Short mmCIF file of C-alpha atoms in Angstrom, two decimals:
data_model
loop_
_atom_site.label_atom_id
_atom_site.label_comp_id
_atom_site.label_asym_id
_atom_site.label_seq_id
_atom_site.Cartn_x
_atom_site.Cartn_y
_atom_site.Cartn_z
CA MET A 1 21.54 2.47 -20.81
CA LYS A 2 23.38 5.45 -20.33
CA LYS A 3 21.23 7.42 -23.06
CA GLU A 4 18.31 6.11 -21.00
CA ASN A 5 19.27 7.60 -18.15
CA LEU A 6 20.08 10.92 -19.65
CA PHE A 7 16.61 11.00 -21.04
CA PHE A 8 15.07 9.67 -17.71
CA ALA A 9 16.99 13.15 -15.91
CA TYR A 10 15.87 15.07 -18.92
CA PHE A 11 12.25 13.89 -18.27
CA ILE A 12 12.31 14.66 -14.62
CA LEU A 13 13.75 17.98 -14.92
CA ILE A 14 11.05 18.95 -17.21
CA LEU A 15 8.55 17.76 -14.82
CA LEU A 16 10.13 20.15 -11.97
CA LEU A 17 10.28 22.87 -14.31
CA ILE A 18 6.50 22.92 -15.31
CA PRO A 19 4.83 23.57 -11.99
CA PHE A 20 7.57 26.60 -11.62
CA LYS A 21 6.81 27.56 -15.20
CA SER A 22 3.42 28.38 -14.92
CA PHE A 23 3.97 31.25 -11.83
CA ALA A 24 6.93 32.68 -13.96
CA TYR A 25 5.52 35.80 -15.97
CA SER A 26 7.38 37.60 -18.61
CA SER A 27 9.83 40.31 -17.95
CA ASP A 28 8.51 41.97 -21.03
CA PRO A 29 5.81 44.63 -19.64
CA GLN A 30 3.58 44.10 -22.89
CA GLU A 31 3.78 40.44 -22.54
CA PHE A 32 3.72 40.44 -19.01
CA ILE A 33 0.25 42.33 -19.01
CA SER A 34 -1.13 39.91 -21.69
CA GLU A 35 -0.34 37.38 -19.68
CA VAL A 36 -1.92 38.71 -16.35
CA VAL A 37 -5.01 39.89 -18.39
CA ILE A 38 -5.07 36.19 -20.01
CA GLU A 39 -4.87 34.38 -16.14
CA ALA A 40 -7.57 36.97 -14.85
CA LYS A 41 -9.88 36.22 -17.47
CA LYS A 42 -9.46 32.46 -16.88
CA ILE A 43 -10.72 32.81 -13.29
CA LEU A 44 -13.48 35.30 -14.25
CA VAL A 45 -15.17 33.05 -17.06
CA LYS A 46 -14.80 29.66 -14.67
CA SER A 47 -18.47 29.70 -13.01
CA ASN A 48 -17.26 29.01 -9.65
CA GLY A 49 -18.39 31.02 -6.88
CA ARG A 50 -17.53 34.35 -5.93
CA GLU A 51 -15.43 33.26 -2.84
CA PHE A 52 -13.26 31.37 -5.39
CA ARG A 53 -12.63 34.13 -7.89
CA VAL A 54 -11.98 36.48 -4.95
CA ALA A 55 -9.17 34.04 -3.77
CA LYS A 56 -7.71 33.35 -7.20
CA LEU A 57 -7.80 37.24 -8.34
CA SER A 58 -6.09 38.18 -4.81
CA GLU A 59 -3.36 35.97 -5.67
CA ILE A 60 -2.73 37.16 -8.93
CA ALA A 61 -2.74 40.53 -7.25
CA LEU A 62 -0.24 39.71 -4.79
CA LYS A 63 2.09 38.34 -7.52
CA THR A 64 1.74 41.13 -10.15
CA VAL A 65 0.74 44.44 -8.39
CA ASP A 66 3.47 46.27 -6.34
CA ILE A 67 0.80 46.99 -3.34
CA LYS A 68 3.00 48.25 -0.96
CA GLY A 69 4.71 50.84 -3.50
CA ILE A 70 0.98 51.94 -4.00
CA GLY A 71 0.07 52.48 -0.71
CA SER A 72 3.40 54.73 -0.02
CA TYR A 73 2.18 56.73 -2.90
CA THR A 74 -1.40 56.91 -1.83
CA LEU A 75 -0.59 58.18 1.54
CA GLY A 76 1.09 60.89 -0.11
CA LYS A 77 2.94 63.89 2.30
CA TYR A 78 1.62 61.93 5.41
CA ARG A 79 3.76 58.85 5.14
CA LYS A 80 6.42 61.02 6.76
CA GLU A 81 4.67 61.62 9.13
CA LEU A 82 3.76 58.37 10.36
CA SER A 83 6.08 56.31 13.15
CA GLU A 84 7.43 52.82 12.15
CA LYS A 85 4.71 51.10 13.75
CA GLU A 86 1.92 53.24 12.47
CA LEU A 87 3.36 52.64 8.65
CA LYS A 88 3.81 48.98 9.50
CA GLU A 89 -0.08 49.29 10.44
CA TYR A 90 -0.95 51.24 7.57
CA HIS A 91 0.55 48.81 5.12
CA LEU A 92 -0.96 45.69 6.47
CA LEU A 93 -4.64 47.50 6.27
CA PHE A 94 -3.80 48.94 2.76
CA GLU A 95 -2.97 45.71 1.67
CA LYS A 96 -6.39 44.27 2.89
CA TYR A 97 -7.79 47.32 1.67
CA PHE A 98 -6.51 47.12 -1.94
CA LEU A 99 -7.26 43.58 -2.36
CA LYS A 100 -10.95 43.87 -1.25
CA SER A 101 -11.29 47.09 -3.68
CA PHE A 102 -9.15 45.26 -6.55
CA THR A 103 -11.13 42.16 -6.50
CA SER A 104 -14.57 43.67 -6.08
CA ARG A 105 -13.78 45.92 -9.23
CA LEU A 106 -12.75 42.92 -11.42
CA THR A 107 -15.78 40.36 -10.20
CA ASP A 108 -18.21 42.70 -11.57
CA TYR A 109 -17.22 41.32 -15.21
CA SER A 110 -17.97 38.05 -16.32
CA ASP A 111 -15.97 37.83 -19.51
CA PRO A 112 -13.84 40.98 -20.30
CA LYS A 113 -12.65 41.21 -23.63
CA ILE A 114 -9.01 43.30 -23.18
CA GLU A 115 -6.40 43.55 -25.87
CA VAL A 116 -3.28 44.58 -25.34
CA ILE A 117 -1.99 46.90 -28.26
CA SER A 118 1.43 48.72 -27.52
CA SER A 119 3.82 49.74 -24.87
CA LYS A 120 5.82 52.66 -24.26
CA VAL A 121 8.73 52.90 -22.07
CA LEU A 122 8.99 56.27 -20.15
CA ASN A 123 11.92 55.61 -18.16
CA PRO A 124 14.23 52.89 -17.02
CA LYS A 125 11.57 52.75 -14.09
CA TYR A 126 8.38 53.08 -15.79
CA THR A 127 6.62 51.55 -18.75
CA ILE A 128 2.95 52.38 -19.80
CA VAL A 129 1.32 49.12 -21.28
CA ASN A 130 -1.91 50.48 -23.52
CA SER A 131 -4.66 48.16 -23.72
CA ILE A 132 -8.81 48.39 -24.65
CA LEU A 133 -11.56 46.87 -23.01
CA LEU A 134 -13.92 46.04 -26.37
CA ALA A 135 -17.30 47.43 -26.29
CA THR A 136 -20.33 45.71 -25.84
CA ASP A 137 -23.58 46.31 -26.72
CA ASP A 138 -23.90 48.02 -23.16
CA LYS A 139 -20.82 49.90 -22.77
CA PRO A 140 -18.57 51.72 -24.72
CA GLU A 141 -14.75 50.73 -25.83
CA ILE A 142 -12.48 51.83 -22.53
CA LYS A 143 -8.97 52.36 -23.10
CA ILE A 144 -7.09 51.05 -20.15
CA ASP A 145 -3.03 51.87 -19.59
CA TRP A 146 -1.13 50.10 -17.02
CA ARG A 147 1.80 51.60 -15.43
CA ILE A 148 4.21 49.11 -15.00
CA TYR A 149 7.21 49.45 -12.60
CA THR A 150 10.29 48.11 -14.21
CA LYS A 151 13.08 48.73 -11.60
CA ASP A 152 13.94 44.92 -11.38
CA PRO A 153 13.81 44.64 -15.32
CA GLN A 154 12.98 40.49 -14.53
CA LYS A 155 9.87 41.21 -12.26
CA PRO A 156 7.74 44.03 -13.51
CA LEU A 157 5.22 44.98 -11.32
CA ILE A 158 1.81 46.97 -12.04
CA ARG A 159 1.40 50.23 -10.12
CA ASP A 160 -1.29 52.06 -11.36
CA LEU A 161 -4.44 51.42 -13.88
CA MET A 162 -5.54 54.33 -16.15
CA ILE A 163 -8.88 54.20 -17.01
CA GLU A 164 -9.57 56.62 -19.95
CA GLY A 165 -6.71 58.33 -18.71
CA LEU A 166 -8.00 58.74 -15.18
CA SER A 167 -5.58 57.34 -12.93
CA LEU A 168 -6.92 54.73 -10.08
CA ALA A 169 -3.93 55.60 -7.86
CA LYS A 170 -4.12 59.26 -8.10
CA THR A 171 -8.10 59.27 -7.43
CA GLN A 172 -7.26 56.96 -4.25
CA LYS A 173 -4.70 59.26 -2.99
CA GLU A 174 -6.79 62.15 -3.18
CA GLU A 175 -9.12 60.42 -1.50
CA PHE A 176 -7.32 59.21 1.35
CA ALA A 177 -5.85 62.83 1.88
CA SER A 178 -9.52 64.37 1.55
CA ILE A 179 -10.67 61.80 4.97
CA ILE A 180 -7.47 63.03 6.51
CA GLU A 181 -7.76 66.64 6.18
CA SER A 182 -11.35 66.80 6.57
CA ASN A 183 -10.50 65.19 10.04
CA ASP A 184 -7.60 67.69 11.07
CA GLY A 185 -4.88 65.54 9.87
CA ASP A 186 -5.82 62.73 11.99
CA ILE A 187 -4.54 59.63 10.32
CA LYS A 188 -6.22 57.56 12.69
CA MET A 189 -9.40 58.34 10.97
CA LEU A 190 -8.37 56.96 7.54
CA PHE A 191 -7.41 53.95 9.27
CA SER A 192 -10.66 53.63 10.93
CA LYS A 193 -11.98 54.24 7.52
CA LEU A 194 -10.11 51.31 6.06
CA ASN A 195 -11.03 49.08 8.56
CA GLU A 196 -14.98 49.95 7.90
CA PHE A 197 -14.05 49.28 4.21
CA ILE A 198 -12.44 45.85 5.00
CA ASN A 199 -14.90 44.98 7.21
CA LYS A 200 -18.04 45.86 4.92
CA LYS A 201 -20.26 43.31 3.57
CA ASP A 202 -20.33 43.02 -0.47
CA MET B 1 -32.17 91.87 -17.71
CA ASN B 2 -31.26 88.04 -18.56
CA LYS B 3 -28.15 89.39 -20.55
CA ASN B 4 -27.09 91.58 -17.84
CA PHE B 5 -27.51 88.87 -15.32
CA PHE B 6 -25.47 86.38 -17.38
CA VAL B 7 -22.57 89.29 -17.91
CA ALA B 8 -22.54 90.10 -14.37
CA ILE B 9 -22.38 86.24 -13.15
CA LEU B 10 -19.41 86.18 -15.90
CA VAL B 11 -17.42 88.93 -14.70
CA PHE B 12 -17.55 87.72 -11.48
CA LEU B 13 -16.39 84.04 -12.40
CA ILE B 14 -13.70 85.53 -14.29
CA PHE B 15 -12.24 87.30 -11.25
CA GLN B 16 -12.31 83.96 -9.62
CA ALA B 17 -10.78 81.95 -12.50
CA TYR B 18 -7.67 84.52 -12.55
CA PRO B 19 -6.33 84.75 -9.42
CA SER B 20 -3.68 87.00 -10.03
CA VAL B 21 -6.08 89.48 -10.79
CA ALA B 22 -8.46 88.53 -7.75
CA GLY B 23 -5.63 88.51 -5.63
CA THR B 24 -4.55 85.50 -3.70
CA SER B 25 -6.86 84.78 -1.06
CA GLY B 26 -8.27 82.04 -2.89
CA SER B 27 -6.88 78.38 -2.16
CA GLU B 28 -6.04 77.70 -5.89
CA GLU B 29 -2.45 76.90 -6.27
CA LEU B 30 -1.18 77.55 -10.31
CA SER B 31 1.98 75.46 -10.74
CA LYS B 32 1.13 74.32 -13.85
CA LYS B 33 2.42 70.81 -13.06
CA SER B 34 0.07 69.84 -10.58
CA GLN B 35 -2.97 72.52 -11.18
CA SER B 36 -5.52 70.33 -11.75
CA TYR B 37 -5.21 68.41 -8.55
CA SER B 38 -4.25 71.24 -6.60
CA THR B 39 -7.41 72.75 -7.42
CA GLY B 40 -9.02 74.46 -4.58
CA GLU B 41 -12.53 74.19 -2.89
CA CYS B 42 -14.92 77.01 -3.04
CA PHE B 43 -17.13 76.23 -0.59
CA GLU B 44 -16.47 72.45 0.81
CA GLY B 45 -19.66 72.16 2.78
CA VAL B 46 -22.04 73.81 0.17
CA SER B 47 -20.45 71.34 -2.36
CA ARG B 48 -20.99 68.31 0.03
CA ALA B 49 -24.47 68.79 0.72
CA VAL B 50 -25.28 69.76 -3.14
CA PHE B 51 -23.43 66.36 -4.28
CA LYS B 52 -25.39 64.34 -1.53
CA PHE B 53 -28.54 65.71 -3.29
CA ASN B 54 -27.41 65.05 -6.68
CA HIS B 55 -26.63 61.35 -5.70
CA GLY B 56 -30.02 61.01 -4.23
CA LEU B 57 -31.63 62.50 -7.19
CA ASP B 58 -29.35 60.55 -9.45
CA LYS B 59 -30.68 57.23 -7.39
CA ALA B 60 -34.15 57.81 -7.68
CA LEU B 61 -34.35 59.22 -10.85
CA PHE B 62 -31.42 59.54 -13.50
CA ARG B 63 -30.07 55.90 -12.82
CA PRO B 64 -33.56 53.96 -13.28
CA ILE B 65 -34.11 56.11 -16.14
CA ALA B 66 -30.83 55.42 -17.45
CA LYS B 67 -31.31 51.51 -16.68
CA GLY B 68 -34.91 51.77 -18.66
CA TYR B 69 -33.13 53.17 -21.75
CA ARG B 70 -30.68 50.68 -21.86
CA ALA B 71 -33.55 48.41 -22.32
CA LEU B 72 -34.03 49.79 -25.58
CA PRO B 73 -32.97 47.74 -28.63
CA VAL B 74 -29.34 48.36 -29.35
CA PRO B 75 -30.29 49.94 -32.99
CA ILE B 76 -32.53 52.84 -31.10
CA ARG B 77 -29.88 53.52 -28.61
CA THR B 78 -26.75 53.47 -31.00
CA GLY B 79 -28.90 56.06 -33.39
CA THR B 80 -30.03 58.28 -30.46
CA GLY B 81 -26.38 58.60 -29.39
CA ASN B 82 -25.32 59.23 -32.86
CA VAL B 83 -28.11 62.04 -33.06
CA ILE B 84 -26.78 63.64 -29.96
CA ASP B 85 -23.54 63.13 -30.98
CA ASN B 86 -23.75 64.64 -34.14
CA LEU B 87 -25.82 67.62 -32.92
CA ARG B 88 -23.32 68.15 -30.26
CA SER B 89 -20.40 68.25 -32.75
CA LEU B 90 -21.75 71.84 -33.64
CA LEU B 91 -20.62 73.07 -30.25
CA SER B 92 -17.34 71.55 -30.45
CA ILE B 93 -16.61 73.20 -33.77
CA SER B 94 -17.08 76.77 -32.66
CA ASN B 95 -14.46 75.68 -29.93
CA ASN B 96 -12.29 73.95 -32.16
CA VAL B 97 -12.13 77.76 -34.04
CA LEU B 98 -11.84 79.42 -30.89
CA GLN B 99 -8.94 77.26 -29.98
CA GLY B 100 -6.96 77.69 -33.40
CA ASP B 101 -7.99 74.02 -33.93
CA LEU B 102 -8.90 74.46 -37.66
CA ARG B 103 -8.19 70.80 -38.48
CA GLY B 104 -10.52 69.39 -35.87
CA ALA B 105 -13.13 71.82 -36.44
CA GLY B 106 -12.50 70.62 -40.30
CA ASN B 107 -12.93 67.18 -39.22
CA LYS B 108 -16.00 67.68 -37.35
CA ALA B 109 -17.89 69.75 -40.05
CA GLY B 110 -17.03 67.31 -42.32
CA ARG B 111 -18.30 64.67 -39.92
CA PHE B 112 -21.53 67.12 -39.68
CA VAL B 113 -22.27 67.01 -43.23
CA ILE B 114 -22.29 63.54 -44.09
CA ASN B 115 -23.75 62.07 -41.29
CA SER B 116 -26.43 64.68 -41.22
CA THR B 117 -27.20 63.88 -45.11
CA VAL B 118 -26.09 60.42 -45.58
CA GLY B 119 -26.61 59.47 -42.17
CA ILE B 120 -30.05 60.51 -42.05
CA LEU B 121 -29.88 63.65 -39.23
CA GLY B 122 -27.18 61.59 -37.68
CA ILE B 123 -28.67 58.67 -36.79
CA TRP B 124 -25.90 56.46 -38.71
CA ASP B 125 -22.12 57.27 -39.10
CA PRO B 126 -21.36 56.76 -42.41
CA ALA B 127 -18.23 59.43 -41.79
CA SER B 128 -16.22 57.26 -39.55
CA ALA B 129 -16.02 54.81 -42.55
CA LEU B 130 -15.11 57.16 -44.73
CA GLY B 131 -11.85 58.08 -42.84
CA LEU B 132 -13.30 60.97 -40.85
CA GLU B 133 -12.45 59.62 -37.43
CA LYS B 134 -14.88 60.42 -34.18
CA THR B 135 -12.59 62.95 -32.42
CA GLY B 136 -13.33 64.48 -28.55
CA LYS B 137 -15.85 66.93 -27.61
CA GLU B 138 -14.91 70.54 -27.04
CA ASP B 139 -16.44 72.99 -24.85
CA PHE B 140 -15.69 76.48 -23.82
CA GLY B 141 -14.38 75.53 -20.62
CA GLN B 142 -11.70 73.60 -22.75
CA THR B 143 -11.11 76.65 -24.98
CA LEU B 144 -10.54 78.88 -21.69
CA GLY B 145 -7.87 76.57 -20.72
CA LYS B 146 -6.11 76.41 -23.91
CA TRP B 147 -6.19 79.91 -23.66
CA GLY B 148 -4.47 79.49 -20.09
CA VAL B 149 -7.02 80.53 -17.62
CA GLY B 150 -6.58 78.56 -14.65
CA SER B 151 -9.06 76.27 -13.31
CA GLY B 152 -10.45 78.40 -10.10
CA CYS B 153 -11.78 76.73 -7.49
CA TYR B 154 -13.91 73.56 -7.42
CA PHE B 155 -17.70 73.07 -6.74
CA VAL B 156 -20.70 71.24 -7.29
CA LEU B 157 -23.66 72.32 -9.06
CA PRO B 158 -27.28 71.10 -8.52
CA VAL B 159 -28.04 68.44 -11.01
CA LEU B 160 -25.15 69.41 -13.28
CA GLY B 161 -22.67 68.20 -11.15
CA PRO B 162 -19.28 68.87 -10.40
CA THR B 163 -17.41 71.79 -12.25
CA THR B 164 -14.68 74.38 -11.46
CA THR B 165 -14.97 78.44 -11.72
CA ARG B 166 -13.33 78.43 -15.43
CA ASP B 167 -15.81 75.48 -16.45
CA ALA B 168 -18.77 77.10 -14.82
CA ILE B 169 -17.97 80.26 -17.05
CA GLY B 170 -17.50 77.64 -19.81
CA LEU B 171 -21.27 76.51 -19.26
CA ILE B 172 -22.42 80.08 -19.73
CA GLY B 173 -20.11 80.59 -22.69
CA ASP B 174 -21.66 77.38 -24.27
CA THR B 175 -25.02 78.66 -24.47
CA PHE B 176 -23.78 81.50 -26.65
CA LEU B 177 -21.60 79.42 -28.59
CA ASP B 178 -23.92 76.61 -29.50
CA PRO B 179 -25.63 76.78 -32.53
CA VAL B 180 -28.35 74.38 -31.35
CA TYR B 181 -28.76 76.75 -28.28
CA GLN B 182 -29.47 79.92 -30.59
CA ILE B 183 -31.80 78.13 -32.69
CA THR B 184 -34.08 76.62 -30.23
CA HIS B 185 -33.89 80.13 -28.19
CA ASN B 186 -34.24 82.45 -31.08
CA ASN B 187 -37.27 83.01 -32.88
CA GLU B 188 -35.99 85.62 -35.12
CA VAL B 189 -33.75 82.52 -36.32
CA MET B 190 -36.12 80.10 -36.76
CA ASP B 191 -40.20 79.66 -36.36
CA ARG B 192 -41.87 78.64 -33.11
CA THR B 193 -41.69 74.80 -33.95
CA TYR B 194 -38.09 74.99 -32.55
CA SER B 195 -39.04 75.99 -29.12
CA GLU B 196 -36.59 76.21 -26.35
CA HIS B 197 -37.95 72.53 -25.02
CA ASN B 198 -36.45 70.97 -28.00
CA TYR B 199 -33.08 72.13 -26.27
CA TYR B 200 -33.46 70.71 -22.77
CA TYR B 201 -35.11 67.31 -24.44
CA TYR B 202 -31.44 67.10 -26.47
CA ARG B 203 -29.50 67.82 -23.56
CA GLY B 204 -31.61 65.57 -21.39
CA THR B 205 -31.39 62.57 -23.84
CA GLY B 206 -27.60 63.27 -23.93
CA ALA B 207 -27.21 62.84 -20.24
CA ILE B 208 -29.27 60.03 -20.11
CA ASP B 209 -27.37 58.15 -22.95
CA PHE B 210 -24.26 58.86 -20.97
CA ARG B 211 -25.49 57.73 -17.46
CA ALA B 212 -26.62 54.44 -19.51
CA LYS B 213 -23.29 53.97 -21.01
CA ASN B 214 -22.07 54.27 -17.49
CA ILE B 215 -23.75 52.61 -15.03
CA GLU B 216 -21.32 50.18 -14.06
CA SER B 217 -18.61 52.33 -14.20
CA PHE B 218 -20.37 54.99 -11.46
CA ASP B 219 -21.39 52.08 -9.10
CA SER B 220 -18.16 50.25 -9.25
CA VAL B 221 -16.77 53.62 -8.10
CA GLU B 222 -19.82 54.24 -5.41
CA LYS B 223 -18.94 50.75 -4.43
CA ASN B 224 -15.41 51.18 -3.83
CA SER B 225 -14.90 54.74 -2.50
CA MET B 226 -14.65 55.76 1.23
CA ASP B 227 -15.25 59.41 0.32
CA LEU B 228 -17.35 59.34 -2.64
CA TYR B 229 -17.36 63.04 -2.84
CA ALA B 230 -13.61 63.20 -2.97
CA SER B 231 -13.36 60.60 -5.51
CA PHE B 232 -15.46 62.03 -7.60
CA LYS B 233 -13.59 65.34 -7.50
CA SER B 234 -10.35 63.89 -8.15
CA LEU B 235 -11.76 62.02 -11.51
CA TYR B 236 -13.24 64.97 -12.71
CA LEU B 237 -9.87 67.35 -12.41
CA GLN B 238 -8.11 64.66 -14.17
CA ASP B 239 -10.65 64.47 -16.70
CA ARG B 240 -10.85 68.24 -17.51
CA LYS B 241 -6.90 68.16 -17.57
CA GLN B 242 -7.05 65.24 -20.21
CA LYS B 243 -9.42 66.89 -22.14
CA ILE B 244 -7.76 70.53 -21.90
CA SER B 245 -4.67 69.20 -23.19
CA ASN B 246 -6.31 66.72 -26.22
CA SER B 247 -4.36 63.97 -24.98
CA ASN B 248 -5.39 60.38 -25.52
CA SER B 249 -2.51 58.94 -22.95
CA LYS B 250 -1.98 59.25 -19.61
CA VAL B 251 1.69 59.40 -20.78
CA GLU B 252 1.58 63.10 -21.79
CA THR B 253 -0.78 64.37 -18.55
CA GLN B 254 0.29 62.57 -15.58
CA ASP B 255 3.06 63.93 -13.41
CA ASP B 256 5.62 61.48 -13.04
CA SER B 257 7.53 63.21 -10.10
CA ASP B 258 4.67 61.91 -7.73
CA TRP B 259 6.03 58.73 -8.25
CA GLU B 260 9.62 59.35 -8.29
CA GLU B 261 9.65 59.68 -4.45
CA ILE B 262 8.82 56.30 -3.25
CA ASP B 263 11.17 53.71 -3.63
CA THR B 264 9.96 50.40 -1.71
CA ASN B 265 12.81 48.24 -3.01
#
């Protein structure tokens, strides 16, 4: 009888753990990226509508990407010039902007074949994971490197994607700087452009 | 007359690319670490206008042609791309030599000989199967970068697109170094059957092949940019920096100090 109870308790424990397990990513950066790629691919190959894909991909991004960190990086020197209130407003806008841009880039691919091949620890805070998007008849093979923030070794986060060595975060940072500089340093113009982008129809 | 004109442009551009010689009036900062990202503009207003013109031209002409090209059967596109790459490797060989990269030059020369003969004028790529791997293209702009010439300022050329002072000099230098250009432009070397037109067909086909391979990438950048001009500038400068360092990995080219400043935890 006691043994039966023990089995039952064990069974319940397993049942309780299963849902949590599906949300936990590996702490190893290379495995972490493999899992993210597999999860994203599952969503992209499903024939559900675009809205479903966007919502699911956004969920993945919120869990696996350091959006706030990228937002701070992208703002560059200007983040020191913002008030607390403006900074808060910026991060809210940036998250919306990022998710829209991120999902828009990914939903263009219906069945991406990405192979995660290696990783290199840069320092305790960063690891680069190397992968390739396999060639198709129309597109050449593309190298994709992922900059993983490992300050919390148990919870790696994506901070940048480097496509054929070209950093998306860097490109975004220089784009933002250009918008601010061409408007006499007025940060509000960046906010306005972000709003415009967020509200733009696909 | 033509040669004098080229020389005059070369001298002007060389002074632009060497701010230490030309004075420090340019907006270029040559801190080696962040050199390519802090490249200043020569004349941004004009460049933006030219960029807009190029963008329009691309939409009206190059993109539709590239889409049409992509409708061709895969073997035809692959063969065309291979032939172009094979001819283009001749320019890379000259630049490998100028960069002191004799191993790279040897690899490309071996590939050229094998692919031009066994691969029938470069249509097929048996050299790769024989272990001579395809390596990156080289041009005179990269050679100048290797020699330590600064990028100079950034601007946009009509039709040809983004460039810097150094890379514009490179474009002119390439015409002297490219055997295909010399053969098609020098009647004393070859008879008239290799007319100048052939060079432009070759360059034009190369451009269309490249555009066709990157339709989605260009569309994605366009769709997700708030300032397309700035995005292209950033991508161009990052790409050139990487090519000059001959690095396949971002790990070797990216300046990590940018990331060090931020800490969200």
